[in-house]
mmCIF file of C-alpha atoms in Angstrom:
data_model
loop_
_atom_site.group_PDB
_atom_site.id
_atom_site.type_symbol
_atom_site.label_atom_id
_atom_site.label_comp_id
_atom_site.label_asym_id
_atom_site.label_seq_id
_atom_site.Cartn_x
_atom_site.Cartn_y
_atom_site.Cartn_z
ATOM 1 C CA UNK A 25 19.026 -1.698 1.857
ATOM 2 C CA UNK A 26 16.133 -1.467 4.239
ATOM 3 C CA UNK A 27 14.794 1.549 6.061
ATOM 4 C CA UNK A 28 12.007 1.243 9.299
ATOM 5 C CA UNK A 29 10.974 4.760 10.478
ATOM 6 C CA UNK A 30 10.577 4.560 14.652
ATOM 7 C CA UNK A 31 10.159 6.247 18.058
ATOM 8 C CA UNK A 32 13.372 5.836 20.585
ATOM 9 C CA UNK A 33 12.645 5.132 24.034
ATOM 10 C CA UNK A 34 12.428 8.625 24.480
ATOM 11 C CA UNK A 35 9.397 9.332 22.282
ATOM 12 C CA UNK A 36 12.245 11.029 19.748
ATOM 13 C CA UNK A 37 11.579 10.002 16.062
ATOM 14 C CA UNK A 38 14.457 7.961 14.416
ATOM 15 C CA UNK A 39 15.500 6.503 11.045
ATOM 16 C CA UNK A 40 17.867 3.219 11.296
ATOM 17 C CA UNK A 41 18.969 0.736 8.505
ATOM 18 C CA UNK A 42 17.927 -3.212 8.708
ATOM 19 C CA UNK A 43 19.085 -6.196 7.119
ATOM 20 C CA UNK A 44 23.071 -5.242 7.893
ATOM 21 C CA UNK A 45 24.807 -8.636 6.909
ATOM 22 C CA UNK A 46 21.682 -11.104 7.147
ATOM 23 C CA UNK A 47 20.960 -9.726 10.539
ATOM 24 C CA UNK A 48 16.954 -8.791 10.811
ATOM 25 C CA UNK A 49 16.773 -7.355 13.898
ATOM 26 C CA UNK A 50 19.286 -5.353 14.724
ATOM 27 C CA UNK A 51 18.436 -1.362 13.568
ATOM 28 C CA UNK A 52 21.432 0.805 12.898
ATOM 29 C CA UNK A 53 20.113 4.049 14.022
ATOM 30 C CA UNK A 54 21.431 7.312 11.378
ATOM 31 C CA UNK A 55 22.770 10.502 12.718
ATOM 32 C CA UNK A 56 20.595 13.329 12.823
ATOM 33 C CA UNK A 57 17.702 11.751 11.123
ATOM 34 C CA UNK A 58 14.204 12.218 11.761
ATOM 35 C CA UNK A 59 12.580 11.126 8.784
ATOM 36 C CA UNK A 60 12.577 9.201 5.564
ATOM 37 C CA UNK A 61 10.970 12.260 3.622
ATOM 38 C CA UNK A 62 14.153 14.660 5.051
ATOM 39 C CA UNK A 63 16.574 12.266 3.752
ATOM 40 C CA UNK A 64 14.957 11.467 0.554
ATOM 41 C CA UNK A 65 14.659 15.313 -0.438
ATOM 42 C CA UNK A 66 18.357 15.623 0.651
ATOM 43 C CA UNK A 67 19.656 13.324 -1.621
ATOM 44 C CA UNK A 68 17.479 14.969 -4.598
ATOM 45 C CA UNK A 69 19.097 18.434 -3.884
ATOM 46 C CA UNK A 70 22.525 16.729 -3.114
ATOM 47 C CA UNK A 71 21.330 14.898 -7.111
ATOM 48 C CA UNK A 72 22.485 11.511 -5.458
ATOM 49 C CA UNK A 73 20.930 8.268 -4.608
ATOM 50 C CA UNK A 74 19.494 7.376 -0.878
ATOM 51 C CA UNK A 75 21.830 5.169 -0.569
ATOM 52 C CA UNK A 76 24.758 7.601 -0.932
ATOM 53 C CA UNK A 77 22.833 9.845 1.619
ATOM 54 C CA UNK A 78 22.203 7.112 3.544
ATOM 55 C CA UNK A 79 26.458 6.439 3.225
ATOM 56 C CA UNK A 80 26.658 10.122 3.762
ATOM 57 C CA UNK A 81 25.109 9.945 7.537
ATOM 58 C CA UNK A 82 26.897 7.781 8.736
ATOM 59 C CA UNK A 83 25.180 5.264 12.217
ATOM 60 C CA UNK A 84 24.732 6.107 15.910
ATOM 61 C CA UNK A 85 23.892 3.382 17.917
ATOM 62 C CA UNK A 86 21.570 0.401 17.738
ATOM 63 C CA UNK A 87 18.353 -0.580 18.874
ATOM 64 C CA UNK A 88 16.264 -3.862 17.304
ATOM 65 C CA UNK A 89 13.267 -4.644 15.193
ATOM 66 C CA UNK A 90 11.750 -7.326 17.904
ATOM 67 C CA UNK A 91 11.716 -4.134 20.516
ATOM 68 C CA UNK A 92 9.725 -1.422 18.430
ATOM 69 C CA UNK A 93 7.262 -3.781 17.058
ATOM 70 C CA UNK A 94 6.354 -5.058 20.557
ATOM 71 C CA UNK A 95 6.598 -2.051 22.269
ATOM 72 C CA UNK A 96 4.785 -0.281 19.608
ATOM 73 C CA UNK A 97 7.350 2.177 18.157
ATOM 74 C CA UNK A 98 6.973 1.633 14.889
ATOM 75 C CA UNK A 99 5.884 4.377 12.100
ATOM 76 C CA UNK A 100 4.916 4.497 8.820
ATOM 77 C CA UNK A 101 8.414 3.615 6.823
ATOM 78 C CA UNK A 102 7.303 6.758 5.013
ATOM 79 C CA UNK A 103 5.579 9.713 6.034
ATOM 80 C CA UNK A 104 4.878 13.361 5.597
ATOM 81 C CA UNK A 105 4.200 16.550 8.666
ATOM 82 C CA UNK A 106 1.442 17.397 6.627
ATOM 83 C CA UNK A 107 -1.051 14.423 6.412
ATOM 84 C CA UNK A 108 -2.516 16.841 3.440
ATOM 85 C CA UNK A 109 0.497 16.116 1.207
ATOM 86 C CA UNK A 110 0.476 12.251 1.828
ATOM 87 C CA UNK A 111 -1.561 10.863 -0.589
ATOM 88 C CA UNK A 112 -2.520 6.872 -0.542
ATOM 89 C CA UNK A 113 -3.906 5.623 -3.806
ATOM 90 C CA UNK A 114 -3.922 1.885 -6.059
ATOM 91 C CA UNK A 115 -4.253 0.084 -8.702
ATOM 92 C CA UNK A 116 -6.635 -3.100 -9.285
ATOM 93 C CA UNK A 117 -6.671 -5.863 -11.822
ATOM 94 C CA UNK A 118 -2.726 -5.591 -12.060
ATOM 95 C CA UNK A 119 -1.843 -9.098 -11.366
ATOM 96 C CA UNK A 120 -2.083 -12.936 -13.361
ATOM 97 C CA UNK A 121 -4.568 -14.456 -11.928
ATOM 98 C CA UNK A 122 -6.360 -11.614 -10.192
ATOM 99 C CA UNK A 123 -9.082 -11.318 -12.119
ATOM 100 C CA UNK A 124 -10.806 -14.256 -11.190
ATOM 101 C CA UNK A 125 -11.416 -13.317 -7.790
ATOM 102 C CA UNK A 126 -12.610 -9.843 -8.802
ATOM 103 C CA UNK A 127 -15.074 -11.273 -11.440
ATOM 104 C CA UNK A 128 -16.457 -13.857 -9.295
ATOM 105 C CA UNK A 129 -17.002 -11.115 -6.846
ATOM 106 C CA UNK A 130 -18.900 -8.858 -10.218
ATOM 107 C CA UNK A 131 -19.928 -11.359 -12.058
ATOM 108 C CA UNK A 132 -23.196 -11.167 -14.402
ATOM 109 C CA UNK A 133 -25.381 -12.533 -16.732
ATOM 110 C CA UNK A 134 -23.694 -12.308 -20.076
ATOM 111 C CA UNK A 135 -23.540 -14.366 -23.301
ATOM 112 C CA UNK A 136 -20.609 -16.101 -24.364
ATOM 113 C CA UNK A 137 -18.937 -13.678 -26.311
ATOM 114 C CA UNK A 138 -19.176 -10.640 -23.669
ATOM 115 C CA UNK A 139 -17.272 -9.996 -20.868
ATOM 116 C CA UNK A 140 -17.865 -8.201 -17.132
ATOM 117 C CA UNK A 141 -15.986 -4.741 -16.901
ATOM 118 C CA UNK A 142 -13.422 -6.519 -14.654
ATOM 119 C CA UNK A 143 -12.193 -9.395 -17.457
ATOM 120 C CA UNK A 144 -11.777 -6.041 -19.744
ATOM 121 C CA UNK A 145 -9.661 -4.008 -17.850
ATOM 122 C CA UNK A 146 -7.593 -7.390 -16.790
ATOM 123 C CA UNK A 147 -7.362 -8.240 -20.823
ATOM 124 C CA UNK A 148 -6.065 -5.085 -21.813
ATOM 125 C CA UNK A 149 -3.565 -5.308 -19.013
ATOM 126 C CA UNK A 150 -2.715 -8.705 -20.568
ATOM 127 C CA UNK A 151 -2.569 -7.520 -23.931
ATOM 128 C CA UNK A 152 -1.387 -3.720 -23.463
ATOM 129 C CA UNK A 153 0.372 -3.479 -20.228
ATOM 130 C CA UNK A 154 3.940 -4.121 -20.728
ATOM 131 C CA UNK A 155 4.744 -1.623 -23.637
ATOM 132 C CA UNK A 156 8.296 -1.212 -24.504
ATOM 133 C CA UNK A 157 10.385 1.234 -22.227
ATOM 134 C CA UNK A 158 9.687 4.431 -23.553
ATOM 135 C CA UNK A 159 6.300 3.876 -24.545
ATOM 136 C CA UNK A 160 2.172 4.323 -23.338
ATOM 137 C CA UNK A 161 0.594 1.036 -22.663
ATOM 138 C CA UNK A 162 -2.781 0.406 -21.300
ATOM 139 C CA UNK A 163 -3.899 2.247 -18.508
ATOM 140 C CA UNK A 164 -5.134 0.235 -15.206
ATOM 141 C CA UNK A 165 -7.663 0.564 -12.718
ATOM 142 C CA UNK A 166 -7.019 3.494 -10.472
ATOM 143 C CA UNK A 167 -8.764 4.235 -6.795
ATOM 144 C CA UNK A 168 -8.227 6.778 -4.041
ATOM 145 C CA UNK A 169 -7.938 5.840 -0.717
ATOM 146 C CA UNK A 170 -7.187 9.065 1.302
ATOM 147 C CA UNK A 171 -4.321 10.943 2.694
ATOM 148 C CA UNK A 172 -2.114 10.589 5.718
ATOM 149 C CA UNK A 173 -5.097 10.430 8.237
ATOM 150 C CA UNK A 174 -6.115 7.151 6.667
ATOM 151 C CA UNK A 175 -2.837 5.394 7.275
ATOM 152 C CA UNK A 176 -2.081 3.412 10.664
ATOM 153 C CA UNK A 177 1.136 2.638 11.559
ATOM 154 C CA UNK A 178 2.227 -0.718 11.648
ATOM 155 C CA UNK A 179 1.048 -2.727 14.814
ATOM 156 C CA UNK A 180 -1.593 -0.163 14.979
ATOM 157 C CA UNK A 181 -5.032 -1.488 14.502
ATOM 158 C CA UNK A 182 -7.123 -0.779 11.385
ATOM 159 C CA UNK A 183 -10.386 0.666 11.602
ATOM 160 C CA UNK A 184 -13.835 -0.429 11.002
ATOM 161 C CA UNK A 185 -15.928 2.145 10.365
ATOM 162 C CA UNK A 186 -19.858 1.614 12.287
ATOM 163 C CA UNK A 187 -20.761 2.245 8.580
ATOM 164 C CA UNK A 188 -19.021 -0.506 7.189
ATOM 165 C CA UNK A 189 -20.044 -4.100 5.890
ATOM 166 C CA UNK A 190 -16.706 -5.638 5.493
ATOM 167 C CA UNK A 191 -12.955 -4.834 7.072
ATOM 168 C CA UNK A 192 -10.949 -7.253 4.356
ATOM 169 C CA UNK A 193 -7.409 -7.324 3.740
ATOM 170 C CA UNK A 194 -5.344 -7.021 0.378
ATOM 171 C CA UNK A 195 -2.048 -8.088 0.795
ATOM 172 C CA UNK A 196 -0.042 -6.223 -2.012
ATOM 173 C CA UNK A 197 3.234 -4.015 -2.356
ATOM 174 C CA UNK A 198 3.303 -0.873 -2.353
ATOM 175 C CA UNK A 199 5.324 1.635 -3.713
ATOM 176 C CA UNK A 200 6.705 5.128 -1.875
ATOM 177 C CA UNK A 201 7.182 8.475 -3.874
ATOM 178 C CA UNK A 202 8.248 12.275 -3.149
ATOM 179 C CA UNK A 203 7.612 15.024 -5.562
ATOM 180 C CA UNK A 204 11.195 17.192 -6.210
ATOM 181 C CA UNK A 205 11.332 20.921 -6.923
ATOM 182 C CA UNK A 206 11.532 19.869 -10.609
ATOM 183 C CA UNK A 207 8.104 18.394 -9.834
ATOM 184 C CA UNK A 208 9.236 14.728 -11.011
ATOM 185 C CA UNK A 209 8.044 11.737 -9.276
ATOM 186 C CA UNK A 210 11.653 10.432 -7.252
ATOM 187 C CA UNK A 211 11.234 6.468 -6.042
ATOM 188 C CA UNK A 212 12.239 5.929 -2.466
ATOM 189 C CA UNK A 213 11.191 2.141 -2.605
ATOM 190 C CA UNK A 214 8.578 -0.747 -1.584
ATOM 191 C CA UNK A 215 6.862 -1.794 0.949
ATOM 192 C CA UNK A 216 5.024 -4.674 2.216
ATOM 193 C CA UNK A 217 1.340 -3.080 2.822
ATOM 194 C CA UNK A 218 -2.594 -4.149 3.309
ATOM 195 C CA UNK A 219 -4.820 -1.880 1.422
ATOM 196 C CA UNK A 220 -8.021 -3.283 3.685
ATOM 197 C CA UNK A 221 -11.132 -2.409 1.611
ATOM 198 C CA UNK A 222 -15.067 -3.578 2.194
ATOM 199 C CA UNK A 223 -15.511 -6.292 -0.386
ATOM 200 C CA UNK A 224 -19.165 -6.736 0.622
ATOM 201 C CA UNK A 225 -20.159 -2.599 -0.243
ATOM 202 C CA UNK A 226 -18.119 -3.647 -3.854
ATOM 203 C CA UNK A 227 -19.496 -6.890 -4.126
ATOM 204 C CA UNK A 228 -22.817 -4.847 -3.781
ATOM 205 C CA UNK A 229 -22.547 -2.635 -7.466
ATOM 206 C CA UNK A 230 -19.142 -2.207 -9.413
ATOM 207 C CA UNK A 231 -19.890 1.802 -9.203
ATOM 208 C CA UNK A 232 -19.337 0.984 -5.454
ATOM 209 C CA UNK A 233 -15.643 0.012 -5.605
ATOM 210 C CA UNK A 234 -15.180 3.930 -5.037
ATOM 211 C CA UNK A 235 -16.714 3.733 -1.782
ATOM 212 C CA UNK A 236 -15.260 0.276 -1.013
ATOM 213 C CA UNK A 237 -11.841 1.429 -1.119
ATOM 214 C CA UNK A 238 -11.763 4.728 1.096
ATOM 215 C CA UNK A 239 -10.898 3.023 4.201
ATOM 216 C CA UNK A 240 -7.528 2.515 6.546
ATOM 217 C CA UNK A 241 -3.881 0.811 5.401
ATOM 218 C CA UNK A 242 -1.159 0.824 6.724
ATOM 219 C CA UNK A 243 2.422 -0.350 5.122
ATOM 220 C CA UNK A 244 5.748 -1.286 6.361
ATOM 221 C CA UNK A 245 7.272 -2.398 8.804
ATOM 222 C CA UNK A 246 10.220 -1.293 6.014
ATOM 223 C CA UNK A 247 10.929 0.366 3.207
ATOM 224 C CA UNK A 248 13.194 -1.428 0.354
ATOM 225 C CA UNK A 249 15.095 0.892 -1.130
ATOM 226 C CA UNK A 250 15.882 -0.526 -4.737
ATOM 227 C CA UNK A 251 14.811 -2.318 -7.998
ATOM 228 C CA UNK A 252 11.791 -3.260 -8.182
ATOM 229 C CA UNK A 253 11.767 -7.160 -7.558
ATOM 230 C CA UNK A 254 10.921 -9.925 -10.352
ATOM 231 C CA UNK A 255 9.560 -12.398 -8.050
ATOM 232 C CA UNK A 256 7.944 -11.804 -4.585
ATOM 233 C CA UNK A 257 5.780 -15.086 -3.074
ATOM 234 C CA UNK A 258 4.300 -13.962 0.461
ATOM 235 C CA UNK A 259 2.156 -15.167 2.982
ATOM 236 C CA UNK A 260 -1.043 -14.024 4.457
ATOM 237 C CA UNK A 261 -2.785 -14.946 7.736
ATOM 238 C CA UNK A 262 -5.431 -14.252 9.605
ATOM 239 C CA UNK A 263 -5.719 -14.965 13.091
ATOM 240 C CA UNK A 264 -8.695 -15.106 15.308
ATOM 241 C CA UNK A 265 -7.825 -15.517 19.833
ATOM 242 C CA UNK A 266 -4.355 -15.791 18.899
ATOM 243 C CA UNK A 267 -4.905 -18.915 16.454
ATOM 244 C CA UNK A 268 -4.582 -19.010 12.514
ATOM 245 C CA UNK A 269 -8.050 -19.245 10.731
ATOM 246 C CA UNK A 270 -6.867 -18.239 6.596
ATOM 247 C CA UNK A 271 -3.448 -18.398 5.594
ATOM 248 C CA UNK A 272 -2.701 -18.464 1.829
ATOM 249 C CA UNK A 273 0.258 -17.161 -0.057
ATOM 250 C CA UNK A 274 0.523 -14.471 -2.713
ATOM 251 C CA UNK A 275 2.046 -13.486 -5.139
ATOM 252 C CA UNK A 276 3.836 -10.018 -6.966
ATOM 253 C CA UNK A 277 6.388 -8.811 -8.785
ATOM 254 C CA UNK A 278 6.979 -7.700 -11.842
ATOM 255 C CA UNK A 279 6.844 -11.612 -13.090
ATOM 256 C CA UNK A 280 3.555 -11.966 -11.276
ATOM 257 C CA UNK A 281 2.095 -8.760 -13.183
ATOM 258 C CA UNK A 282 0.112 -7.836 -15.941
ATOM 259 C CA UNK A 283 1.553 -4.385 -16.057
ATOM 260 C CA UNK A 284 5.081 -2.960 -15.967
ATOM 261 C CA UNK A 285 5.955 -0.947 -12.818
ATOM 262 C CA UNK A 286 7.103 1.803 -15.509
ATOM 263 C CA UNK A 287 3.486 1.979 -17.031
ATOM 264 C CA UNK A 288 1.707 2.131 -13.588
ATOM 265 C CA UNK A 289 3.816 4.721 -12.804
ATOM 266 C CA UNK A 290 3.296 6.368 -16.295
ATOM 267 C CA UNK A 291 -0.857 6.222 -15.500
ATOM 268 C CA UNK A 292 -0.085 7.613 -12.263
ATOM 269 C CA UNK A 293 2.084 10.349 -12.464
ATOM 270 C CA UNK A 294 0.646 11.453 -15.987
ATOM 271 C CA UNK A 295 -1.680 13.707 -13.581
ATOM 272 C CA UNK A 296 -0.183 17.317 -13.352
ATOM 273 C CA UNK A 297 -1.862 17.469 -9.531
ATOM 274 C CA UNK A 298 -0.257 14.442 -8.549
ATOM 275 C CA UNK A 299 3.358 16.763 -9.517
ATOM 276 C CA UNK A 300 2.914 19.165 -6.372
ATOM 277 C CA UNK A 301 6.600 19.154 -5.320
ATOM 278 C CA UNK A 302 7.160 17.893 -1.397
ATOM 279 C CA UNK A 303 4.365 15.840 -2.200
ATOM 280 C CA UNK A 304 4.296 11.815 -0.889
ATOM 281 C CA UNK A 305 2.583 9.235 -2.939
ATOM 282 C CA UNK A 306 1.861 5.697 -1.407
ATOM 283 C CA UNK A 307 0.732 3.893 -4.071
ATOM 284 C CA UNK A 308 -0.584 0.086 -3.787
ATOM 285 C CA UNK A 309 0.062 -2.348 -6.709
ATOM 286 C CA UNK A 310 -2.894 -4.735 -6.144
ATOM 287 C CA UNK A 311 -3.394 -8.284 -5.379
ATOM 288 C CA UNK A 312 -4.445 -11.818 -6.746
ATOM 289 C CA UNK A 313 -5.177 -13.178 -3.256
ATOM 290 C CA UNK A 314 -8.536 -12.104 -0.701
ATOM 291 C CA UNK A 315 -9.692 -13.848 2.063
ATOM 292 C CA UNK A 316 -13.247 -12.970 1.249
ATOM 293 C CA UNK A 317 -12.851 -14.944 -1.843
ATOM 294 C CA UNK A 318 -12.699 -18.076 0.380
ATOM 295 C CA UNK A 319 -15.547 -17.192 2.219
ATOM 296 C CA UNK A 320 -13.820 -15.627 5.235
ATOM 297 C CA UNK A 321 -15.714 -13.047 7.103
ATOM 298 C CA UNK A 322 -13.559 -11.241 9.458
ATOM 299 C CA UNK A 323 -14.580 -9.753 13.058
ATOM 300 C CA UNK A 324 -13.738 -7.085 15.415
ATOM 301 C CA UNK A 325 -10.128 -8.771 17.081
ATOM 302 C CA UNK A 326 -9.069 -10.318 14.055
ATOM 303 C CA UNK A 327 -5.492 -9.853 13.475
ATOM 304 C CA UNK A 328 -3.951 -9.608 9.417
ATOM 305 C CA UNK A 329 -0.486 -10.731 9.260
ATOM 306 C CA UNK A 330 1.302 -10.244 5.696
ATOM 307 C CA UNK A 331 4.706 -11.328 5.541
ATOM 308 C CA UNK A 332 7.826 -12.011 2.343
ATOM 309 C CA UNK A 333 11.188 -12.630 1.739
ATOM 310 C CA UNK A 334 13.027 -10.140 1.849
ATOM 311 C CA UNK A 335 11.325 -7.200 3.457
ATOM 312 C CA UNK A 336 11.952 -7.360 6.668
ATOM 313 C CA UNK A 337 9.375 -7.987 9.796
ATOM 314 C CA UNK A 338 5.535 -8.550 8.747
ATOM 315 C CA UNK A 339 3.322 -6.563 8.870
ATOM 316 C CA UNK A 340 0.655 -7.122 11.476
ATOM 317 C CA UNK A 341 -2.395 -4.868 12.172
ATOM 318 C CA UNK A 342 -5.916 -6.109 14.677
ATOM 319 C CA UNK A 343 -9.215 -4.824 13.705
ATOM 320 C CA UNK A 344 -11.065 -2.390 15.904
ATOM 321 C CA UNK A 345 -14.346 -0.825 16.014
ATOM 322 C CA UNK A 346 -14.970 2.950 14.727
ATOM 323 C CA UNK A 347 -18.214 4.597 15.272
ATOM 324 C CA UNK A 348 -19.003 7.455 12.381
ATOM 325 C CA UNK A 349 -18.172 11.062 13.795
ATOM 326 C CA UNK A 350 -21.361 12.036 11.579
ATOM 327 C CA UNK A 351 -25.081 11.372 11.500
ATOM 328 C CA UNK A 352 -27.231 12.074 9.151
ATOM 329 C CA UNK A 353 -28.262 16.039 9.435
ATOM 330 C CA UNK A 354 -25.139 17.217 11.150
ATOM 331 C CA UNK A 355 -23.564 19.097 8.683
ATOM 332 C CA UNK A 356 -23.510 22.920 9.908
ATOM 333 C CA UNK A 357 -25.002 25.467 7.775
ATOM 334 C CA UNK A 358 -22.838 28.992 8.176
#
């Protein structure tokens, strides 16, 4: 089952279902639904699945995918009221094969027998990071990229800050989480999403990755509500005046990882102040695949399109400028 999160016509927010039968474009819209978050916390008072809340609704009229993409209706498959409570974080070095693009970006002198901090966070991925069920495996890179504010709805374009050296995509899942009353993390599904981060500041110094990584994403178009999937193999472009300059495919899934979804979850959620019930968590899974890697250096008007099997419509976003609300010497003394 697929979710997309939308304005009608009428500016009213809406919540349909996608995918009915093989049919991609047509969005059954659910009664008396505003929200993803609403009906997620129903269901874990009502201690059944979305889908049986989902079931529960019931449908109201249609409208299609091809309309509130083009016409710019679209919303995050998953929000909160409170940008505050919406908290967008990641994890790096998570999938085979990715650490050869981060180390090429870190690399250093070294002998033989040492590695760069990147190759030993990947290897004890590789070697610790699918424990059995149950148990605490190696813990991944983490980063924070903001709350709510920094997320742009799909079709909405991503930011470059003035302050910026690099606006570079990351195509990766990600994964969509609300805190119950009991304060346990409940699953609401995945999404296709593009964390966007400034490999040129992390290029710079590892200890800037921090930095690097608090800029825009967005996620979506939908939300999969379900397992989480073996095998995903998507597809990245770029396109410059309307014409594809970088396309490469990527790969994720749980094959495709280093880690078990259960442990990054574990590493996560092990936090007692990520456990503030009503909470949302929008957490990114990483990728194996940049564009900057390849030498790409994007510009203001480039537009990332990230696109698999399975998830629905891709997820497109254009780069525009943003100049820094702050100079240096305008913070206000009281």
């Amino acid at each position: 089952m697929r979710l997309l999160q939308f304005k009608l016509a009428s500016g009213q927010r809406a919540v349909g279902i996608t995918g009915i039968d093989g049919d991609d474009n047509t969005v059954k819209i659910l009664k008396q639904t505003d929200s993803v978050i609403s009906l997620a916390n129903a269901a874990i008072v009502a201690k059944h699945s979305l889908a049986a809340e989902v079931a529960k609704r019931g449908t109201e009229g249609t409208d299609s995918v091809s309309a509130i993409l083009s016409e710019g209706r679209a919303l995050p498959p998953v929000d909160h009221p409170d940008p505050a409570h919406w908290f967008v974080s990641g994890t790096g070095l998570t999938h085979l094969g990715s650490a050869t693009t981060r180390d090429s970006m870190h690399h250093k002198l070294a002998n033989e027998e040492s590695l760069t901090d990147s190759m030993k966070i990947f290897k004890w991925g590789v070697d610790g990071g699918k424990p059995a069920s149950g148990e605490i495996g190696s813990q991944p890179e983490w980063f924070y990229k903001g709350n709510g504010e920094s997320v742009v709805a799909p079709g909405a374009a991503l930011p470059w800050p003035s302050f910026a050296e690099d606006a570079g995509e990351e195509p990766e899942l990600a994964a969509l989480y609300v805190i119950g009353p009991d304060r346990k993390p409940y699953r609401i599904g995945f999404a296709l999403g593009n964390e966007y981060s400034d490999h040129v500041m992390e290029q710079r110094n590892y200890l800037y990755l921090a930095h690097s990584k608090l800029r825009y994403s967005s996620y979506g178009p939908e939300v999969v509500v379900g397992d989480f999937p073996q095998h995903v193999e998507g597809n990245t472009q770029i396109l410059r005046d309307g014409k594809v300059i970088w396309e490469k495919p990527f790969l994720s899934g749980a094959q495709n990882m280093s880690h078990t979804l259960e442990n990054l979850e574990f590493h996560h959620f092990k936090y007692e102040q990520f456990l503030t019930p009503g909470d949302l968590h929008v957490h990114f899974f990483g990728t194996a695949t940049l564009s900057f890697a390849d030498g790409i250096r994007t510009q203001l008007g480039d537009v990332f399109r990230i696109s698999a099997p399975g998830f629905g419509a891709a997820l497109s976003n254009p780069i525009a400028a943003l100049e820094t609300r702050n100079a240096p010497g305008s913070v206000v003394q009281l």
